[in-house]
Structures are given as C-alpha cells and as structure tokens.
C-alpha cells in the first residue's frame, strides 16, 4: 500500500540498532532482532470499547493497520468525520491514517482482541529517519 512507509520503517529499526550499539544498550539489538514488523508501535486491545479518537503520536502520512479476532458479534468500526461505519468481524483488517481519521469501536458481546500497528513519529525522529511522505498511486513503485 505504501512502499515508502515500509522502507522508512526498516531504516528506523536499523538505525535504532546502530544507536543502541553506539550507546552500549545491549538489550535493544536483541529485542529488535525479534520484532516482527516494520511498524515501531503495537497496541493490543482486549474486550473493550474504543471511544472515538485520533492517534496524535502517529505519523499522519502513514497507514495504521488494525486487525481484530475473536468470538464476538455485532462489532462496528466507525469513522465519524468520514461518515463511515464498517462491520468489524473477526479476521477483519483496516488500514488508514489514525492521526487524521477519528475512529472507534463500540463494545461487543463476546471476546475480541484487536492489534493496532502504527508508526510513532517520535521514534522516527529519534532514529533520524525523515517522513516517508504520502502514499501515491503514481509513485516510484507503481506499475
């Protein structure tokens, strides 16, 4: 969806590893070795309503990826400033800019776990990686 975001994420993780070595932080490179994503932040939400909000610490130009799983019914992801509401069934994935788009999920019956993967602006700044820019259908990676 956004190749520049992917490469910025990889550069950030690589730079964090280099910074950790230069500052003699031995646990950081080991932790980064097991981090299984180019996203630098993960939030896990279990069995709770998520009130409408924007993610002010994430990068506006980057996609957040939200995934939900579990044994539940009637979940809805709402984006009121876009006047959108989606079924948020188990196994659903949604990608959007959480910094720009207000979003939330109402309480559901049953058990639900959601993963929210996103890029935190402060981590990219600390690692010295510039913004990846906006996704484009006619960017350098288009076919």
Short mmCIF file of C-alpha atoms in Angstrom, two decimals:
data_model
loop_
_atom_site.label_atom_id
_atom_site.label_comp_id
_atom_site.label_asym_id
_atom_site.label_seq_id
_atom_site.Cartn_x
_atom_site.Cartn_y
_atom_site.Cartn_z
CA UNK A 1 0.00 0.00 0.00
CA UNK A 2 2.81 2.42 0.84
CA UNK A 3 6.31 1.20 -0.10
CA UNK A 4 7.99 4.38 1.20
CA UNK A 5 6.43 3.72 4.63
CA UNK A 6 7.80 0.18 4.56
CA UNK A 7 11.36 1.33 3.74
CA UNK A 8 11.20 4.14 6.32
CA UNK A 9 10.18 1.54 8.91
CA UNK A 10 13.11 -0.70 8.02
CA UNK A 11 15.55 2.22 8.14
CA UNK A 12 14.18 3.26 11.53
CA UNK A 13 14.68 -0.21 13.02
CA UNK A 14 18.17 -0.45 11.55
CA UNK A 15 19.12 3.00 12.89
CA UNK A 16 17.74 2.10 16.32
CA UNK A 17 20.01 -0.94 16.34
CA UNK A 18 23.02 1.22 15.43
CA UNK A 19 22.13 3.80 18.09
CA UNK A 20 21.79 1.03 20.69
CA UNK A 21 25.26 -0.32 19.84
CA UNK A 22 26.84 3.15 19.95
CA UNK A 23 25.21 3.89 23.34
CA UNK A 24 26.07 0.43 24.73
CA UNK A 25 22.46 -0.71 25.15
CA UNK A 26 22.91 -4.49 24.67
CA UNK A 27 19.26 -5.47 25.17
CA UNK A 28 17.95 -3.23 22.38
CA UNK A 29 19.57 -5.03 19.40
CA UNK A 30 18.38 -8.35 20.81
CA UNK A 31 14.82 -7.04 21.19
CA UNK A 32 14.91 -5.59 17.65
CA UNK A 33 16.03 -8.98 16.33
CA UNK A 34 12.70 -10.47 17.44
CA UNK A 35 10.49 -7.51 16.47
CA UNK A 36 8.45 -8.92 13.59
CA UNK A 37 7.21 -5.78 11.88
CA UNK A 38 8.35 -2.59 10.15
CA UNK A 39 5.86 -0.75 12.37
CA UNK A 40 7.52 0.57 15.53
CA UNK A 41 4.46 0.53 17.79
CA UNK A 42 1.87 -2.09 18.67
CA UNK A 43 -1.20 -1.62 20.86
CA UNK A 44 -3.28 -4.62 21.90
CA UNK A 45 -6.89 -4.04 22.94
CA UNK A 46 -8.88 -6.81 24.60
CA UNK A 47 -12.63 -6.82 25.26
CA UNK A 48 -13.16 -3.10 25.47
CA UNK A 49 -14.85 -0.28 23.68
CA UNK A 50 -12.54 2.18 21.99
CA UNK A 51 -14.05 5.69 22.11
CA UNK A 52 -13.67 7.90 19.04
CA UNK A 53 -10.17 9.32 18.91
CA UNK A 54 -7.24 10.23 16.70
CA UNK A 55 -3.75 8.89 17.34
CA UNK A 56 -1.82 12.14 17.84
CA UNK A 57 1.56 10.42 18.29
CA UNK A 58 1.45 8.54 14.99
CA UNK A 59 2.64 9.81 11.60
CA UNK A 60 -0.13 11.41 9.54
CA UNK A 61 1.27 10.19 6.20
CA UNK A 62 1.50 6.57 7.34
CA UNK A 63 -1.12 3.86 7.34
CA UNK A 64 -2.08 2.22 10.62
CA UNK A 65 -3.14 -1.42 10.33
CA UNK A 66 -5.89 -2.62 12.68
CA UNK A 67 -6.79 -6.30 12.93
CA UNK A 68 -9.49 -7.90 15.07
CA UNK A 69 -10.07 -11.54 16.03
CA UNK A 70 -12.24 -13.43 18.48
CA UNK A 71 -15.61 -14.99 19.15
CA UNK A 72 -17.95 -11.99 19.19
CA UNK A 73 -20.80 -10.43 17.28
CA UNK A 74 -22.02 -7.05 16.06
CA UNK A 75 -18.72 -5.15 16.08
CA UNK A 76 -18.62 -1.87 14.16
CA UNK A 77 -15.65 0.35 13.34
CA UNK A 78 -16.86 3.91 12.95
CA UNK A 79 -15.13 6.89 11.37
CA UNK A 80 -17.48 9.80 12.12
CA UNK A 81 -15.56 12.55 10.32
CA UNK A 82 -15.80 10.46 7.13
CA UNK A 83 -19.38 9.38 7.93
CA UNK A 84 -18.35 5.72 7.59
CA UNK A 85 -19.23 2.64 9.57
CA UNK A 86 -17.84 -0.83 8.83
CA UNK A 87 -18.66 -4.32 10.02
CA UNK A 88 -15.63 -5.26 12.12
CA UNK A 89 -15.94 -9.05 12.05
CA UNK A 90 -13.28 -11.41 13.34
CA UNK A 91 -10.33 -11.52 10.94
CA UNK A 92 -11.03 -8.05 9.54
CA UNK A 93 -8.11 -5.71 8.76
CA UNK A 94 -8.48 -1.97 8.17
CA UNK A 95 -5.74 0.44 7.06
CA UNK A 96 -5.99 4.23 7.37
CA UNK A 97 -4.24 7.22 8.93
CA UNK A 98 -5.18 7.07 12.60
CA UNK A 99 -3.76 10.54 13.15
CA UNK A 100 -6.11 12.13 10.63
CA UNK A 101 -9.24 9.95 10.82
CA UNK A 102 -11.27 9.82 14.04
CA UNK A 103 -12.15 6.20 14.70
CA UNK A 104 -13.64 3.97 17.35
CA UNK A 105 -15.20 0.60 18.09
CA UNK A 106 -18.27 0.14 20.26
CA UNK A 107 -18.49 -2.55 22.94
CA UNK A 108 -19.33 -6.03 21.62
CA UNK A 109 -20.81 -9.23 23.02
CA UNK A 110 -18.18 -11.97 23.32
CA UNK A 111 -14.40 -11.99 23.32
CA UNK A 112 -12.47 -9.68 21.00
CA UNK A 113 -8.79 -8.85 20.66
CA UNK A 114 -7.53 -6.12 18.33
CA UNK A 115 -3.99 -5.31 17.21
CA UNK A 116 -3.16 -1.77 16.15
CA UNK A 117 0.18 -1.46 14.33
CA UNK A 118 1.39 2.08 13.67
CA UNK A 119 4.43 4.31 13.29
CA UNK A 120 5.23 6.70 16.12
CA UNK A 121 6.64 10.00 14.88
CA UNK A 122 8.98 10.42 17.89
CA UNK A 123 10.68 7.07 17.16
CA UNK A 124 11.41 8.09 13.55
CA UNK A 125 12.74 11.47 14.71
CA UNK A 126 14.99 9.81 17.32
CA UNK A 127 16.29 7.38 14.69
CA UNK A 128 16.93 10.22 12.23
CA UNK A 129 14.56 8.90 9.56
CA UNK A 130 12.62 11.58 7.66
CA UNK A 131 8.91 11.34 6.92
CA UNK A 132 8.02 8.87 4.19
CA UNK A 133 5.57 11.26 2.53
CA UNK A 134 2.07 10.47 1.35
CA UNK A 135 1.12 7.28 -0.49
CA UNK A 136 0.59 7.78 -4.20
CA UNK A 137 -0.82 5.65 -6.99
CA UNK A 138 1.78 7.06 -9.39
CA UNK A 139 4.81 6.88 -7.11
CA UNK A 140 8.17 5.30 -7.95
CA UNK A 141 6.85 1.80 -7.12
CA UNK A 142 3.70 1.89 -9.27
CA UNK A 143 3.22 -0.45 -12.22
#
